[in-house]
mmCIF file of C-alpha atoms in Angstrom:
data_model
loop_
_atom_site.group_PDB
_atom_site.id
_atom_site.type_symbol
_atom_site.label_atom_id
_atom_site.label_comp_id
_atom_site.label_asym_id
_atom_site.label_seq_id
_atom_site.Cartn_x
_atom_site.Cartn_y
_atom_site.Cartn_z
ATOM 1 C CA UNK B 450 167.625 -92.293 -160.385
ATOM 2 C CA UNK B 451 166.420 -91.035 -163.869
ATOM 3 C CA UNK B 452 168.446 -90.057 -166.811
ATOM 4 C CA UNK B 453 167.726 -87.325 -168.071
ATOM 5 C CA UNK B 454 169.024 -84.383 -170.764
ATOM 6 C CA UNK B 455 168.932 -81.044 -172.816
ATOM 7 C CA UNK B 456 169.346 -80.725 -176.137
ATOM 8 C CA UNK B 457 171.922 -77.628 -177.029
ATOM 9 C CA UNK B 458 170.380 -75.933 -179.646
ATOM 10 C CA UNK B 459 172.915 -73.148 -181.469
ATOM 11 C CA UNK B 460 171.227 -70.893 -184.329
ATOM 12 C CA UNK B 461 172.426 -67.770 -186.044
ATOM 13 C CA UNK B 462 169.805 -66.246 -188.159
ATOM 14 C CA UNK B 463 166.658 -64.148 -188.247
ATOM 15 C CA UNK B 464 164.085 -64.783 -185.824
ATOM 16 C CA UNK B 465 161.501 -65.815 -188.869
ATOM 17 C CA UNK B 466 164.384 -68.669 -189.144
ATOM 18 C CA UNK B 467 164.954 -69.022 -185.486
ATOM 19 C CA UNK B 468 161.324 -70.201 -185.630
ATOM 20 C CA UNK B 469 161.142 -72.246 -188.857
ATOM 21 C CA UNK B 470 163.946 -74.223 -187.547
ATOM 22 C CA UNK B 471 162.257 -74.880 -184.157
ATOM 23 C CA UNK B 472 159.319 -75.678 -185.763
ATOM 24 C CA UNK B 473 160.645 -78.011 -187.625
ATOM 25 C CA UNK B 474 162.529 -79.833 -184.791
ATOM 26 C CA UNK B 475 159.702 -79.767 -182.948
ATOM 27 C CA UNK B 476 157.016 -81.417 -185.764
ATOM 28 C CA UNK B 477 155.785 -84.983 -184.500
ATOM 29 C CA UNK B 478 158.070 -84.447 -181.608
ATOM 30 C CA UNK B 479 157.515 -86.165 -178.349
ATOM 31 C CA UNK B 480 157.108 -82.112 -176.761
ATOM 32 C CA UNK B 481 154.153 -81.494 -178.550
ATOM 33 C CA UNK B 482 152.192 -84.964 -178.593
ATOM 34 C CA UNK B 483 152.555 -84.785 -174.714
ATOM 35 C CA UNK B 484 151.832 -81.106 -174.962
ATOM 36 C CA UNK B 485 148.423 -82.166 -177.002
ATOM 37 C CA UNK B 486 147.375 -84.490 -174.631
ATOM 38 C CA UNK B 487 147.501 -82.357 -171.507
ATOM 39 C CA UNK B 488 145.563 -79.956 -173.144
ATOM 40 C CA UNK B 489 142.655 -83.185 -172.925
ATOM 41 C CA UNK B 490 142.802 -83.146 -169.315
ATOM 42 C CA UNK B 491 143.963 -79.228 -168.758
ATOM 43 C CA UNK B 492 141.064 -77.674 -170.506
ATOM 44 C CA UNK B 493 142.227 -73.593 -171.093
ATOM 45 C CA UNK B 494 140.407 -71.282 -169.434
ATOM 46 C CA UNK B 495 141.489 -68.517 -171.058
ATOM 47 C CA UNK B 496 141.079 -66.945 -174.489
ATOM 48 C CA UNK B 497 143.630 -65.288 -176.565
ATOM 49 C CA UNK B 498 142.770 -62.423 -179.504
ATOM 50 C CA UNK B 499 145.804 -62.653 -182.071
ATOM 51 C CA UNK B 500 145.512 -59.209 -182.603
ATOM 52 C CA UNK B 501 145.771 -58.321 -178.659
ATOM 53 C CA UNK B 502 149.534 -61.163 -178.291
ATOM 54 C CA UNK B 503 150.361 -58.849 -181.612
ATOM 55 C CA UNK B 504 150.229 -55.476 -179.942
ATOM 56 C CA UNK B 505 151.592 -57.070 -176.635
ATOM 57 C CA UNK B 506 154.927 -58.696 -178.096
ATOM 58 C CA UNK B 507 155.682 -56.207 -180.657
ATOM 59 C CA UNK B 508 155.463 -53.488 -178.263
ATOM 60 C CA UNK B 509 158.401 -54.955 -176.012
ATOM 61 C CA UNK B 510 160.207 -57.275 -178.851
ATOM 62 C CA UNK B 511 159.217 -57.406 -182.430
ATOM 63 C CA UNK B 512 161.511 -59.992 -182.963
ATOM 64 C CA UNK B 513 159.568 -62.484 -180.814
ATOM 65 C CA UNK B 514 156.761 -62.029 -183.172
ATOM 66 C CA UNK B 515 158.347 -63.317 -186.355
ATOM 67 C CA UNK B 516 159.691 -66.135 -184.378
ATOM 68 C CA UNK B 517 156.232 -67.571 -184.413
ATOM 69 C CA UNK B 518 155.467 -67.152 -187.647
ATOM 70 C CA UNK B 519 158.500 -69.250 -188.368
ATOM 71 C CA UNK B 520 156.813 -71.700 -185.930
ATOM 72 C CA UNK B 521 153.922 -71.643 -187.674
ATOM 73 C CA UNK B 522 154.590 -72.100 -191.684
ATOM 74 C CA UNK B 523 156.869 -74.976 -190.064
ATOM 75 C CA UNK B 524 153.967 -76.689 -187.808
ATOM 76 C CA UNK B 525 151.380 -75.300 -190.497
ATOM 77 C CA UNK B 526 149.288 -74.969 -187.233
ATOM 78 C CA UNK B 527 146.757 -71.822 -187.250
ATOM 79 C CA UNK B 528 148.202 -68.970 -185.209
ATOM 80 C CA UNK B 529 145.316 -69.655 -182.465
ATOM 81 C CA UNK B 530 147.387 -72.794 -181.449
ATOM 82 C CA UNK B 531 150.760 -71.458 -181.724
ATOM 83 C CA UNK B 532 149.663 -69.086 -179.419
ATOM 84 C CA UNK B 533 148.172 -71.156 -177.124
ATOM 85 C CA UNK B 534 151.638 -73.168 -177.279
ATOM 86 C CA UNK B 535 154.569 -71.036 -177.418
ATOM 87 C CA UNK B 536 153.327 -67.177 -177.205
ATOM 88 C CA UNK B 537 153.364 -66.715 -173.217
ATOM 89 C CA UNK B 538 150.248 -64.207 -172.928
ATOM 90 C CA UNK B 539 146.828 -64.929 -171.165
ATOM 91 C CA UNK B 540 148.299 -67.872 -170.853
ATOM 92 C CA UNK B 541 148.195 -69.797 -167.335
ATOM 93 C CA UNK B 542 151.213 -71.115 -165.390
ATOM 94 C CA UNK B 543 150.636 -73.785 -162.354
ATOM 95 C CA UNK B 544 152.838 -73.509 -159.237
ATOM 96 C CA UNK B 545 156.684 -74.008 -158.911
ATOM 97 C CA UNK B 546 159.755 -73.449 -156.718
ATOM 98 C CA UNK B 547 163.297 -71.794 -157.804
ATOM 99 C CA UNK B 548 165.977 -70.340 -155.563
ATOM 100 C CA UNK B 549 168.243 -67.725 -156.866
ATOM 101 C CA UNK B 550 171.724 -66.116 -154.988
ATOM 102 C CA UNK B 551 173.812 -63.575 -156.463
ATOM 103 C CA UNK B 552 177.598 -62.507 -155.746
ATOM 104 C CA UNK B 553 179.806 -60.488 -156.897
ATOM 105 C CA UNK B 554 180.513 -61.595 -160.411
ATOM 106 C CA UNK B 555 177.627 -64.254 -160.850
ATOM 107 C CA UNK B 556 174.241 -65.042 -160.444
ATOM 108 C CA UNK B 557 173.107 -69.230 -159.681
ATOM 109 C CA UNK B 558 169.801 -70.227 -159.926
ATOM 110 C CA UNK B 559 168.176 -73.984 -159.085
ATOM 111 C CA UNK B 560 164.670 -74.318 -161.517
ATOM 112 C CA UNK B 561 161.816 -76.300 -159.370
ATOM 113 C CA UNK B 562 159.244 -77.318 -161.439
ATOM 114 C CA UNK B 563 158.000 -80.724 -162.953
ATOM 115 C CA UNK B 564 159.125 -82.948 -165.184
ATOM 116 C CA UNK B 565 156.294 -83.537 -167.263
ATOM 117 C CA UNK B 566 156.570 -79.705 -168.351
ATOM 118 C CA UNK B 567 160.182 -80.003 -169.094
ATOM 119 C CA UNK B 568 161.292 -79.694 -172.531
ATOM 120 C CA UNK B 569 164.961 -80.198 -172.664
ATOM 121 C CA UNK B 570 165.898 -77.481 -174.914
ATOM 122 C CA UNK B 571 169.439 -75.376 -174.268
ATOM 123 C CA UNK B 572 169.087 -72.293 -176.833
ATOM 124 C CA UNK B 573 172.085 -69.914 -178.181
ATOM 125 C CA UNK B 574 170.269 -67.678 -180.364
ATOM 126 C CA UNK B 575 172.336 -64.672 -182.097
ATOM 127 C CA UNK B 576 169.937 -63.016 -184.494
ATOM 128 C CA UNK B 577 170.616 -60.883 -187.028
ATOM 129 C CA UNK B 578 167.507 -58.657 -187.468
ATOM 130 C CA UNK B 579 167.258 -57.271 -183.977
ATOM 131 C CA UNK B 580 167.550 -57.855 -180.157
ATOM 132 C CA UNK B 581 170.179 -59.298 -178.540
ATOM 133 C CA UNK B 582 171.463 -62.949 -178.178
ATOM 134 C CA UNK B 583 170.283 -65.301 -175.563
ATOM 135 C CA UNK B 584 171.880 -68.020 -174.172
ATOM 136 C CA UNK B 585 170.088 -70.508 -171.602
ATOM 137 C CA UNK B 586 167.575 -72.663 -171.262
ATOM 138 C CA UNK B 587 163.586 -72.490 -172.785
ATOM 139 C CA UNK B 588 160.306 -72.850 -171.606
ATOM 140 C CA UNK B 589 157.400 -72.947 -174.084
ATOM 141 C CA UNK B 590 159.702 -72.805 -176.745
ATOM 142 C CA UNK B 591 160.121 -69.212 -177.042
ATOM 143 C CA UNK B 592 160.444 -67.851 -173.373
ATOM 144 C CA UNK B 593 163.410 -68.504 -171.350
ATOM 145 C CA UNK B 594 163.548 -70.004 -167.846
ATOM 146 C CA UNK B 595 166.642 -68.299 -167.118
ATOM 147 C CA UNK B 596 169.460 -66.652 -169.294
ATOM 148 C CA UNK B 597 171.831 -64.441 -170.054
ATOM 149 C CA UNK B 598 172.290 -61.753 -173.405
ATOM 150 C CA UNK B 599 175.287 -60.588 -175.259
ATOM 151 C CA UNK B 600 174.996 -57.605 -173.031
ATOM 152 C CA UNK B 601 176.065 -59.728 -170.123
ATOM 153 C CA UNK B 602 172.423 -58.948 -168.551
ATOM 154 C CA UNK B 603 171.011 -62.045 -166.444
ATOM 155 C CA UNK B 604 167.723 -62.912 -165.423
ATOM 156 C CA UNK B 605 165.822 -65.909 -163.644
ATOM 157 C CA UNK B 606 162.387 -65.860 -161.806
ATOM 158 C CA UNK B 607 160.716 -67.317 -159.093
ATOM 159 C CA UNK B 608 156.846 -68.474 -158.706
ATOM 160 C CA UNK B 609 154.434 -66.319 -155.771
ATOM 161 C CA UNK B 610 151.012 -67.151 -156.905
ATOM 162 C CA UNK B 611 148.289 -67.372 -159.233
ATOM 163 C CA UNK B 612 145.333 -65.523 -157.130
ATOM 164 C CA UNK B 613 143.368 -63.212 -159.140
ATOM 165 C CA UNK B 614 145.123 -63.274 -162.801
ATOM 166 C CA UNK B 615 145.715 -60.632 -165.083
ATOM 167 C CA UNK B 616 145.592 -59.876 -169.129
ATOM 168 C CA UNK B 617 149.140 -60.104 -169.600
ATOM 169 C CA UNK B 618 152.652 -62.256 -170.178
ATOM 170 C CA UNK B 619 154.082 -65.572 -168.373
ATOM 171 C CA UNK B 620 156.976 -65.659 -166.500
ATOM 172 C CA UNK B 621 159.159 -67.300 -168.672
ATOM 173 C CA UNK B 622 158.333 -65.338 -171.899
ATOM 174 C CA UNK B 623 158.924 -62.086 -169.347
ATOM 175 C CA UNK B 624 161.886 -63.597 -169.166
ATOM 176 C CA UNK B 625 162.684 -63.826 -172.931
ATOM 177 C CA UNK B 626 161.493 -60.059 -173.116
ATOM 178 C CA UNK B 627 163.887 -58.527 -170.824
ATOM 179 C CA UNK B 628 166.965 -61.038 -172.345
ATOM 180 C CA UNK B 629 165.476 -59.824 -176.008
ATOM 181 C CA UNK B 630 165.423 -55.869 -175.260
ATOM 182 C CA UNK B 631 167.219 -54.815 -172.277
ATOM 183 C CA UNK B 632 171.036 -53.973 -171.801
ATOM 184 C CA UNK B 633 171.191 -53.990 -167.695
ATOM 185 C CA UNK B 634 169.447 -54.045 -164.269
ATOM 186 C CA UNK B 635 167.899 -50.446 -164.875
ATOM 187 C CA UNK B 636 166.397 -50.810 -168.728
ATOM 188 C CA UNK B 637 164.881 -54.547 -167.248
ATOM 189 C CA UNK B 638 163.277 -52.998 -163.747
ATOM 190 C CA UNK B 639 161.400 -50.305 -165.951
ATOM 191 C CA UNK B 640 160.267 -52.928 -168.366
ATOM 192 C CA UNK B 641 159.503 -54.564 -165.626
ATOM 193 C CA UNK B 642 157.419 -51.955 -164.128
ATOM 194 C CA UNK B 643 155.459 -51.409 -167.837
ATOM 195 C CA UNK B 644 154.734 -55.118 -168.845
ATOM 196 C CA UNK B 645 151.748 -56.120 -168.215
ATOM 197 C CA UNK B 646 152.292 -59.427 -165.649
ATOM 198 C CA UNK B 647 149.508 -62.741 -165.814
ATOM 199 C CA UNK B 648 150.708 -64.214 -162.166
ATOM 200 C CA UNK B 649 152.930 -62.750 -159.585
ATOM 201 C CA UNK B 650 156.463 -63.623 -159.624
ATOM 202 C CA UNK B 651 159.774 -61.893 -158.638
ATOM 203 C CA UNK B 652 162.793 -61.577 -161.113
ATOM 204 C CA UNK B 653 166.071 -61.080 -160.203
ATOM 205 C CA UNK B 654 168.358 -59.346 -162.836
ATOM 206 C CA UNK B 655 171.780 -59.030 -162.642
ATOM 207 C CA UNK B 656 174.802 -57.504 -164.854
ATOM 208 C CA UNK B 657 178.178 -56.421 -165.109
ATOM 209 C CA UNK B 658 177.806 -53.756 -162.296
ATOM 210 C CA UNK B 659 177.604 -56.541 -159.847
ATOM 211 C CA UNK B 660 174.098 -55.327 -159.035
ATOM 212 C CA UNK B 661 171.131 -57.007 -158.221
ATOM 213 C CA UNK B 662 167.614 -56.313 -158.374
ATOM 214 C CA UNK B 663 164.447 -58.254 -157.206
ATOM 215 C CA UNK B 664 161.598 -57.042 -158.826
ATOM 216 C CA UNK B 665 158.593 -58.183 -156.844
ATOM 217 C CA UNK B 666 155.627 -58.433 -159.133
ATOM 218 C CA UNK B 667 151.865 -59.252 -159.384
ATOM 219 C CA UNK B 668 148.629 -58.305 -161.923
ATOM 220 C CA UNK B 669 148.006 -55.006 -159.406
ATOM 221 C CA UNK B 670 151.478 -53.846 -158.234
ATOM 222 C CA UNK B 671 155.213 -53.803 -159.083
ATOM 223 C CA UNK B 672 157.893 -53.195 -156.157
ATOM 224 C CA UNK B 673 161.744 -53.237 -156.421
ATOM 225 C CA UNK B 674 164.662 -53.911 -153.770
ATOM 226 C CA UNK B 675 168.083 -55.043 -153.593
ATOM 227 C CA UNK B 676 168.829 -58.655 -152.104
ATOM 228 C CA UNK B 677 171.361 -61.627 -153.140
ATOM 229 C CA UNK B 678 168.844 -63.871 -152.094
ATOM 230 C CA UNK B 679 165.476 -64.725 -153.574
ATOM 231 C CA UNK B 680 163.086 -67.529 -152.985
ATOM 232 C CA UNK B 681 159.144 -68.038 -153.380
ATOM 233 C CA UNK B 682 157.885 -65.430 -151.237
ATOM 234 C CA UNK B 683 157.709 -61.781 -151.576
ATOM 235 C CA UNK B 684 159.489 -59.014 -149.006
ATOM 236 C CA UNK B 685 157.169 -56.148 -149.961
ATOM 237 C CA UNK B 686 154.074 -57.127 -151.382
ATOM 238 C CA UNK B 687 153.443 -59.273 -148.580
ATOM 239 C CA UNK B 688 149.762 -58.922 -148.852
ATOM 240 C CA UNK B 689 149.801 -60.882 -151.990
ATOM 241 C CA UNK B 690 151.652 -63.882 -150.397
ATOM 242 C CA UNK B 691 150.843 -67.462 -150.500
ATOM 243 C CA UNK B 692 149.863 -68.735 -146.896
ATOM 244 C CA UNK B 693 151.982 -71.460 -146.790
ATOM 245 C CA UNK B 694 155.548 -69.961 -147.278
ATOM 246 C CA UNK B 695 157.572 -72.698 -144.470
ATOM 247 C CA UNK B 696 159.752 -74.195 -147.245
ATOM 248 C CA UNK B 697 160.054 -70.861 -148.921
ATOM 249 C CA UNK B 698 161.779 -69.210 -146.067
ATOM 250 C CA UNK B 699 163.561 -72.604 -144.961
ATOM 251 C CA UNK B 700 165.732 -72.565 -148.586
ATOM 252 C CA UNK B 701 166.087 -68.280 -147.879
ATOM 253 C CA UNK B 702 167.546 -69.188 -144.864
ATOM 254 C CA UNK B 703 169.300 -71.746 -145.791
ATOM 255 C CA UNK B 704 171.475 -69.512 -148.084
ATOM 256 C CA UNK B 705 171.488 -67.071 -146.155
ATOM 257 C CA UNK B 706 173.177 -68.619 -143.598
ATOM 258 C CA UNK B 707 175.055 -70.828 -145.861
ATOM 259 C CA UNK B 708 176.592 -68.160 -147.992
ATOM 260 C CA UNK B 709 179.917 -68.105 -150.164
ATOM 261 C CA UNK B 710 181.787 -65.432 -152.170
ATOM 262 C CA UNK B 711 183.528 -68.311 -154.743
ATOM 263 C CA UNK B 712 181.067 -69.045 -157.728
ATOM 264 C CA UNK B 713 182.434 -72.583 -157.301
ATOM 265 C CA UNK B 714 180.677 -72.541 -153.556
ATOM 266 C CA UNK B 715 177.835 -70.867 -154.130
ATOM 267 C CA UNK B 716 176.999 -73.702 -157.162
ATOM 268 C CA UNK B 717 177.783 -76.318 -154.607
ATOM 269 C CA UNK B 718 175.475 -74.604 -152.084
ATOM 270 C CA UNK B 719 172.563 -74.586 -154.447
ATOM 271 C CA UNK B 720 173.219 -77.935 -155.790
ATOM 272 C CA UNK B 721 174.262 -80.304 -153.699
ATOM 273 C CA UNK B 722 171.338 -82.430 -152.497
ATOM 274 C CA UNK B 723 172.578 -81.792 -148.690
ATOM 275 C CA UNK B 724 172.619 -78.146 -148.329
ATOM 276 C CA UNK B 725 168.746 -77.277 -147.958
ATOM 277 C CA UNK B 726 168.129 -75.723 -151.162
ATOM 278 C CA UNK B 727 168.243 -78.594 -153.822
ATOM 279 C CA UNK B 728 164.621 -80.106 -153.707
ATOM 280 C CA UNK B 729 163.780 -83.594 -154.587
ATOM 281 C CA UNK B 730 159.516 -82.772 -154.193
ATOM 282 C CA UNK B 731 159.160 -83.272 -158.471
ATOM 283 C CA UNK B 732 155.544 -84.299 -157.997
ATOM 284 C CA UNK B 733 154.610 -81.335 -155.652
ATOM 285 C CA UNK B 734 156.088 -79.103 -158.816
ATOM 286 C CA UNK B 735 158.896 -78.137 -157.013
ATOM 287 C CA UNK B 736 161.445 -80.552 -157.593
ATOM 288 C CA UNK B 737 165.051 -78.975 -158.781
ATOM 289 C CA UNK B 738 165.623 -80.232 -162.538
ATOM 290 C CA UNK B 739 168.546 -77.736 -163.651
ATOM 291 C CA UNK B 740 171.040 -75.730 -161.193
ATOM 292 C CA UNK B 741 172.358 -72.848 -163.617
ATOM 293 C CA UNK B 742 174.953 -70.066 -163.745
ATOM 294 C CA UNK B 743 175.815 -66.629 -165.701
ATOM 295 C CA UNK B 744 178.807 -64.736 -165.120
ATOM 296 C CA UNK B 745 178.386 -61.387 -166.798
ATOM 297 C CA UNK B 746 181.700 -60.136 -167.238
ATOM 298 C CA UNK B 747 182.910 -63.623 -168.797
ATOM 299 C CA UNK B 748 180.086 -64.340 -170.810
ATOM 300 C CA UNK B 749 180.538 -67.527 -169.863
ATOM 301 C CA UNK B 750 177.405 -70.079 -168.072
ATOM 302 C CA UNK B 751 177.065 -73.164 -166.402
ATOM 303 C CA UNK B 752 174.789 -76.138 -166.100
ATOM 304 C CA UNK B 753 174.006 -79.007 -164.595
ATOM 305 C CA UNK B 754 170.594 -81.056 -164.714
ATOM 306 C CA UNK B 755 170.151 -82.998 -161.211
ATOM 307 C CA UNK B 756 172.016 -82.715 -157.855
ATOM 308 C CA UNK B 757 175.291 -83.153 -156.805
ATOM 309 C CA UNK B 758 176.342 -82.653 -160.548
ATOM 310 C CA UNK B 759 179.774 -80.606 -161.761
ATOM 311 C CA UNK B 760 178.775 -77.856 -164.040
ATOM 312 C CA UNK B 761 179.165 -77.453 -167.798
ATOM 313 C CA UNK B 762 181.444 -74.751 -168.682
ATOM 314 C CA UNK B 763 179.781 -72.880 -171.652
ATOM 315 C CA UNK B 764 181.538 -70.238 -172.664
ATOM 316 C CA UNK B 765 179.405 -67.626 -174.884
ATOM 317 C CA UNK B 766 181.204 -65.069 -175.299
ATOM 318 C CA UNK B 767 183.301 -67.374 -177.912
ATOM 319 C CA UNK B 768 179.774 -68.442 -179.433
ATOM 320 C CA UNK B 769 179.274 -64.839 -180.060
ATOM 321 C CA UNK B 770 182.510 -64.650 -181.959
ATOM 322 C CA UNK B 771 181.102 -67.642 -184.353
ATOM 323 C CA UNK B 772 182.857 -70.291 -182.172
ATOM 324 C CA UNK B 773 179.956 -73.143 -182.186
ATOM 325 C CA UNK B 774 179.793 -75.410 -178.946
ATOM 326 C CA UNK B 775 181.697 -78.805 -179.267
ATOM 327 C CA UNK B 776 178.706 -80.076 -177.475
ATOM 328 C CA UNK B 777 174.599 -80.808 -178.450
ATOM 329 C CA UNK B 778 173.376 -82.856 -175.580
ATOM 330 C CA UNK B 779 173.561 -82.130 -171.645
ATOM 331 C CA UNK B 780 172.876 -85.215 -169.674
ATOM 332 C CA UNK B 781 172.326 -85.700 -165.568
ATOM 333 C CA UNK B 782 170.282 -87.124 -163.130
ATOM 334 C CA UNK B 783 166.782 -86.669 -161.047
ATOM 335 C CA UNK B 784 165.374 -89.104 -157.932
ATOM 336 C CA UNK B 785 162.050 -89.540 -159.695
ATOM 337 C CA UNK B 786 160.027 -91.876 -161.961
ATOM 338 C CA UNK B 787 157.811 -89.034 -163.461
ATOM 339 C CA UNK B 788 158.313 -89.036 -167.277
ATOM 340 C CA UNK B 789 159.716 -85.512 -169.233
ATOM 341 C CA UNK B 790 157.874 -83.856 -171.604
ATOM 342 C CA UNK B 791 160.909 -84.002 -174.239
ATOM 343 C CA UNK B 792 161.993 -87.390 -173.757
ATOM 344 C CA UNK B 793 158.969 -90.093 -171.996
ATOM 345 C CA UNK B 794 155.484 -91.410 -173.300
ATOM 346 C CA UNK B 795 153.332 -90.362 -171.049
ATOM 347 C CA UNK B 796 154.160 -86.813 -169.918
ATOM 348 C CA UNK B 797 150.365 -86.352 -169.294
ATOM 349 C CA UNK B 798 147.985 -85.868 -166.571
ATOM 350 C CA UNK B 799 145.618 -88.749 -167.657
ATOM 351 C CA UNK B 800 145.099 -91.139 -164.655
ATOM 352 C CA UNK B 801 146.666 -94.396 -164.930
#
């Protein structure tokens, strides 16, 4: 077993600060020296116009803008490369897992993906120029894997395919987006339906009304249902599934049948390494690293990184009040030798 962690990162500020501060963090950090050297092996075949990720991110969250112009008078990196890092448009995304079930009051969600693009950062952001606070953890820097806002709106995601891309944003900084602008399920399914989407995913948002919305996506089409249950395949856009969708459907099922109305079950259910839905494949990309929770009503969230792990009880609605967290590190464990972005030399895709 592998130990692993997240660093809880707490700011209050403007989002030009939000960024300085991360950029400065993040200078000469193990993140972005393993970040530099999979770009060696991952050449980018994509290109990104500054002017174009402008338009795109001030038109759905200004904010998000100045936050990498923090990043970059703290890297001193041209904007070209902080895009390229941390500004989730035209970029590409390779293949993951992620379940997600929703009850009454909550919303749990297990992130597959693999270690070596794991960056170990747990962000409570409050800003003071616009959008609404975040809590949860990041991807990229400034997207969001999962997460909740002051709102009590919640959001996580889960990987279709990458077939025939489109000019538009990354999961996770869709993610960030809704968490950044929207104040419930409706205002994020009709962003949803106006952002323009790079791969096909489905996002499940959840609030205080105890509804919940999956929001089947792709480049061409945008459809929306109503399920507690979401895995990696979609209900109806079928014709844009992946053909191999036996695991998918094996973890549905599994919680289906499974089930639980207790938040306290439901997290067991979803991470325990016995229940069908935790996943141990990390280098197939779809190896659970984080099991996380959002209660809306509470403001309060929960984490654990591994299996068969008790939460941590974070409660944000005290944050919000100016009540920092007594805590900066989350720690856990994961049945693999593959190194972490954030924490291993290494975190490449050189042979060796």
């Amino acid at each position: 077993m592998k130990k692993i962690h997240s660093n809880v990162i707490q700011f209050r500020g403007t989002h030009m600060d939000f960024g300085y501060m991360q950029g400065q963090r993040l200078k000469d950090s193990l993140a972005v020296i393993n970040r530099e050297n999979q770009w060696k092996v991952r050449k980018p075949r994509f290109s990104i116009d500054e002017a174009e990720a402008k338009d795109a991110i001030i038109k759905f969250a200004p904010g998000i803008w100045e936050e990498l112009l923090g990043l970059q008078e703290a890297l001193e990196w041209p904007m070209e490369k902080v895009l390229k890092e941390f500004g989730g448009y035209r970029l590409d995304y390779v293949k993951s897992g992620c379940s997600i079930f929703t009850g009454e009051d909550y919303l749990i969600r297990n992130y597959d993906y693999h270690p070596k693009t794991y960056e170990g950062r747990y962000v409570l952001f409050q800003p003071t120029d616009q959008g609404y606070a975040i809590i949860g953890p990041s991807q990229r820097v400034t997207g969001r894997m999962d997460g909740m806002n002051e709102k009590g709106l919640a959001v996580g995601y889960n990987f279709m395919h990458r077939k025939n891309p489109g000019d538009g944003f990354i999961c996770c900084m869709i993610g960030r987006l809704i968490l950044e602008s929207c104040a419930n399920v409706q205002e994020a399914v009709e962003m949803l339906k106006e952002i323009p989407h790079r791969h096909s995913f489905s996002y499940v948002v959840f609030d205080r009304s105890g509804e919940t919305y999956v929001v089947e996506t792709s480049p061409r089409k945008v459809a929306v249902r109503q399920s507690q249950a979401c895995t990696n395949h979609f209900e109806l856009l079928t014709e844009e599934n992946r053909n191999h969708l036996v695991d998918s459907k094996r973890r549905l099922e599994a919680m289906q049948e499974n089930g639980a109305s207790e938040a306290s079950d439901a997290f067991r259910m979803m991470n325990d390494r016995n229940k069908g839905v935790f996943s141990d494949l990390y280098s197939s990309w779809a190896g659970t690293i984080h099991t996380s929770a959002y209660f809306p009503n509470e403001l309060r969230a929960w984490m654990a990184l591994g299996g068969d792990r008790e939460p941590v009880e974070l409660d944000f609605g005290k944050w919000l009040k100016g009540e920092d967290l007594d805590i900066d590190r989350l720690t856990g464990e994961v049945d693999t030798d593959i190194p972490f972005l954030h924490m291993d030399e290494g975190a490449d895709w050189f042979r060796r």
